[in-house]
Amino acid sequence: MESGLVSCEWLKAELEAPKAPLRVVDATWYLPNSPFAAPEGSKGAQAEFLAGPRLPGSVFFDIDAVSTVHPQNLPHMLPDEDTFAAAMAAIGVEPSTRVVCYDRLGVFSAPRLWYTLKVVFGHEEVAVLNGGLPRWQELGYPLEEGPPPLPPAPSAMAKWTKNSSAVWDKAQVLENIKTPAAKIIDARPAPRFYGEVPEPRPGMRGGHMPGSLNVPFVSLLSGPPRMMRPAEELQKQLQDAGLATGSFSKPDGETLVTSCGSGLTACVISLAMHQVGLPVSRMSLYDGAWTEWGGL
């Protein structure tokens, strides 16, 4: 699980003969007015989880609910320590629990939970299921339908320590524009990055932060089903965007800060960079993202 990505084949084998506690977590989130919107007639990601299909024994993590309230009402900001500890206890995740997160769109929102656990709260063993539910279905693996069994017994409230360097705010971005010390990488599609099309959120300006690079997160995925590309393809995509992937493995290199519309698909870039050697110690996330910056 060290790379942060596991295959459906690996997970199926682990579920059949677990070697250590393992929790499978549905972290689906939908982006309205986009190709990643909820299906027509959907009552929301959690309702779909409860109805099925879902992976056997899985639990649901609500990205919107497990968050910190922002003065500007920015969506799903990363949670504080107490909020996160309560959420993890509720779904039976302890610091020693192995976690595999997936979503219903392949690879879309699950990397946000990976980033939250791994980079922000220092969880050792967590990975994204490559291809998510669509790939699991494509392989014909077992699924649960209808009301789920009884949820797992809550865990004791564990101590989770938030790594402040894993999250950037607006002030840090502004300072970095004046005195560049880190690279900012924007996951939005190129037409949004260049201000050629409207943002999906009403009232947002178009364009990008000065000095930022564009790596559309979809360029890092193949499919359908949407899966993370092989490492050599990821390396080319990142290099073509202007990133020196040859220096990724250096522990003391510059920080690479990801951004997007609201802080979710930025984590797809973080996971992709991890596949080609970037240590989590060099990652950060501008959590307010374009929702904050484009609304200034």
mmCIF file of C-alpha atoms in Angstrom, residues 60-192:
data_model
loop_
_atom_site.group_PDB
_atom_site.id
_atom_site.type_symbol
_atom_site.label_atom_id
_atom_site.label_comp_id
_atom_site.label_asym_id
_atom_site.label_seq_id
_atom_site.Cartn_x
_atom_site.Cartn_y
_atom_site.Cartn_z
ATOM 1 C CA PHE A 60 -19.238 5.607 3.815
ATOM 2 C CA PHE A 61 -17.172 8.750 4.421
ATOM 3 C CA ASP A 62 -19.007 12.027 3.831
ATOM 4 C CA ILE A 63 -16.498 14.545 2.462
ATOM 5 C CA ASP A 64 -18.904 17.457 2.874
ATOM 6 C CA ALA A 65 -19.968 16.589 6.421
ATOM 7 C CA VAL A 66 -16.518 15.783 7.822
ATOM 8 C CA SER A 67 -15.107 19.252 7.341
ATOM 9 C CA THR A 68 -14.342 22.552 9.037
ATOM 10 C CA VAL A 69 -16.765 25.436 8.687
ATOM 11 C CA HIS A 70 -15.091 28.312 6.834
ATOM 12 C CA PRO A 71 -15.991 31.981 7.391
ATOM 13 C CA GLN A 72 -16.671 32.350 3.662
ATOM 14 C CA ASN A 73 -18.637 29.080 3.563
ATOM 15 C CA LEU A 74 -16.051 27.413 1.350
ATOM 16 C CA PRO A 75 -17.042 23.773 0.770
ATOM 17 C CA HIS A 76 -15.595 20.704 2.485
ATOM 18 C CA MET A 77 -12.539 22.302 4.051
ATOM 19 C CA LEU A 78 -10.189 19.797 5.668
ATOM 20 C CA PRO A 79 -11.405 18.832 9.151
ATOM 21 C CA ASP A 80 -9.816 19.791 12.440
ATOM 22 C CA GLU A 81 -8.363 17.109 14.682
ATOM 23 C CA ASP A 82 -11.455 16.559 16.855
ATOM 24 C CA THR A 83 -13.848 16.394 13.907
ATOM 25 C CA PHE A 84 -11.621 13.934 12.097
ATOM 26 C CA ALA A 85 -11.067 11.781 15.173
ATOM 27 C CA ALA A 86 -14.827 11.476 15.698
ATOM 28 C CA ALA A 87 -15.408 10.602 12.043
ATOM 29 C CA MET A 88 -12.710 7.910 12.044
ATOM 30 C CA ALA A 89 -14.016 6.399 15.279
ATOM 31 C CA ALA A 90 -17.532 6.278 13.810
ATOM 32 C CA ILE A 91 -16.431 4.179 10.821
ATOM 33 C CA GLY A 92 -14.070 1.966 12.805
ATOM 34 C CA VAL A 93 -10.731 3.350 11.623
ATOM 35 C CA GLU A 94 -7.869 3.454 14.101
ATOM 36 C CA PRO A 95 -4.283 4.555 13.444
ATOM 37 C CA SER A 96 -3.318 0.888 12.973
ATOM 38 C CA THR A 97 -6.164 0.101 10.540
ATOM 39 C CA ARG A 98 -5.344 -0.407 6.886
ATOM 40 C CA VAL A 99 -7.690 1.687 4.734
ATOM 41 C CA VAL A 100 -8.652 1.352 1.077
ATOM 42 C CA CYS A 101 -10.793 4.189 -0.257
ATOM 43 C CA TYR A 102 -12.807 4.091 -3.452
ATOM 44 C CA ASP A 103 -15.468 6.056 -5.282
ATOM 45 C CA ARG A 104 -18.272 5.378 -7.734
ATOM 46 C CA LEU A 105 -16.606 7.293 -10.584
ATOM 47 C CA GLY A 106 -13.383 5.283 -10.815
ATOM 48 C CA VAL A 107 -10.705 7.650 -9.542
ATOM 49 C CA PHE A 108 -12.177 11.042 -8.713
ATOM 50 C CA SER A 109 -12.919 11.878 -5.083
ATOM 51 C CA ALA A 110 -11.275 8.933 -3.279
ATOM 52 C CA PRO A 111 -7.796 10.544 -3.516
ATOM 53 C CA ARG A 112 -9.115 13.347 -1.285
ATOM 54 C CA LEU A 113 -9.607 10.857 1.554
ATOM 55 C CA TRP A 114 -6.187 9.339 0.813
ATOM 56 C CA TYR A 115 -4.631 12.812 1.081
ATOM 57 C CA THR A 116 -6.552 13.586 4.272
ATOM 58 C CA LEU A 117 -5.429 10.402 5.973
ATOM 59 C CA LYS A 118 -1.903 10.069 4.612
ATOM 60 C CA VAL A 119 -0.608 13.594 4.166
ATOM 61 C CA VAL A 120 -2.695 15.657 6.585
ATOM 62 C CA PHE A 121 -3.023 13.191 9.469
ATOM 63 C CA GLY A 122 -0.006 10.926 8.898
ATOM 64 C CA HIS A 123 -1.837 7.588 8.534
ATOM 65 C CA GLU A 124 0.666 4.951 7.436
ATOM 66 C CA GLU A 125 -1.377 2.404 5.500
ATOM 67 C CA VAL A 126 -3.969 3.923 3.193
ATOM 68 C CA ALA A 127 -4.478 3.543 -0.538
ATOM 69 C CA VAL A 128 -6.924 4.361 -3.323
ATOM 70 C CA LEU A 129 -8.602 1.507 -5.186
ATOM 71 C CA ASN A 130 -7.523 1.967 -8.795
ATOM 72 C CA GLY A 131 -10.680 2.077 -10.924
ATOM 73 C CA GLY A 132 -12.991 2.140 -7.922
ATOM 74 C CA LEU A 133 -16.459 0.632 -8.099
ATOM 75 C CA PRO A 134 -16.618 0.611 -11.947
ATOM 76 C CA ARG A 135 -13.467 -1.506 -12.231
ATOM 77 C CA TRP A 136 -14.648 -3.826 -9.435
ATOM 78 C CA GLN A 137 -17.920 -4.323 -11.329
ATOM 79 C CA GLU A 138 -16.092 -4.828 -14.634
ATOM 80 C CA LEU A 139 -14.162 -7.718 -13.072
ATOM 81 C CA GLY A 140 -17.381 -9.300 -11.831
ATOM 82 C CA TYR A 141 -16.336 -9.264 -8.185
ATOM 83 C CA PRO A 142 -18.880 -9.645 -5.339
ATOM 84 C CA LEU A 143 -21.054 -6.678 -4.385
ATOM 85 C CA GLU A 144 -23.564 -5.814 -1.691
ATOM 86 C CA GLU A 145 -27.032 -4.554 -2.606
ATOM 87 C CA GLY A 146 -29.850 -3.152 -0.508
ATOM 88 C CA PRO A 147 -29.642 -1.960 3.091
ATOM 89 C CA PRO A 148 -26.162 -2.670 4.452
ATOM 90 C CA PRO A 149 -25.533 -4.960 7.406
ATOM 91 C CA LEU A 150 -25.055 -3.406 10.803
ATOM 92 C CA PRO A 151 -22.288 -0.778 10.676
ATOM 93 C CA PRO A 152 -18.980 -1.606 12.345
ATOM 94 C CA ALA A 153 -18.767 -1.006 16.051
ATOM 95 C CA PRO A 154 -17.278 2.443 16.647
ATOM 96 C CA SER A 155 -13.629 2.531 17.597
ATOM 97 C CA ALA A 156 -12.269 4.355 20.571
ATOM 98 C CA MET A 157 -11.483 7.997 19.861
ATOM 99 C CA ALA A 158 -7.849 7.970 18.772
ATOM 100 C CA LYS A 159 -5.377 10.826 18.717
ATOM 101 C CA TRP A 160 -4.965 12.269 15.220
ATOM 102 C CA THR A 161 -2.425 15.073 14.773
ATOM 103 C CA LYS A 162 -2.913 17.465 11.874
ATOM 104 C CA ASN A 163 0.153 18.374 9.842
ATOM 105 C CA SER A 164 -0.181 22.101 9.251
ATOM 106 C CA SER A 165 2.394 22.088 6.439
ATOM 107 C CA ALA A 166 0.128 19.807 4.377
ATOM 108 C CA VAL A 167 -2.390 22.638 3.902
ATOM 109 C CA TRP A 168 -1.883 26.105 2.430
ATOM 110 C CA ASP A 169 -4.160 29.097 2.821
ATOM 111 C CA LYS A 170 -4.721 32.200 0.701
ATOM 112 C CA ALA A 171 -2.068 34.222 2.541
ATOM 113 C CA GLN A 172 0.599 31.637 1.730
ATOM 114 C CA VAL A 173 -0.376 31.634 -1.945
ATOM 115 C CA LEU A 174 -0.186 35.429 -2.057
ATOM 116 C CA GLU A 175 3.246 35.370 -0.403
ATOM 117 C CA ASN A 176 4.431 32.706 -2.859
ATOM 118 C CA ILE A 177 3.401 34.908 -5.785
ATOM 119 C CA LYS A 178 5.515 37.734 -4.397
ATOM 120 C CA THR A 179 8.444 35.486 -3.414
ATOM 121 C CA PRO A 180 8.248 32.137 -5.243
ATOM 122 C CA ALA A 181 9.340 29.244 -3.048
ATOM 123 C CA ALA A 182 6.958 26.494 -4.153
ATOM 124 C CA LYS A 183 5.235 25.401 -7.339
ATOM 125 C CA ILE A 184 1.433 25.597 -7.504
ATOM 126 C CA ILE A 185 -0.221 23.031 -9.760
ATOM 127 C CA ASP A 186 -3.842 23.445 -10.852
ATOM 128 C CA ALA A 187 -5.901 20.330 -11.643
ATOM 129 C CA ARG A 188 -8.742 22.069 -13.479
ATOM 130 C CA PRO A 189 -9.292 21.457 -17.210
ATOM 131 C CA ALA A 190 -7.196 23.711 -19.458
ATOM 132 C CA PRO A 191 -10.156 25.782 -20.747
ATOM 133 C CA ARG A 192 -11.032 26.703 -17.141
#
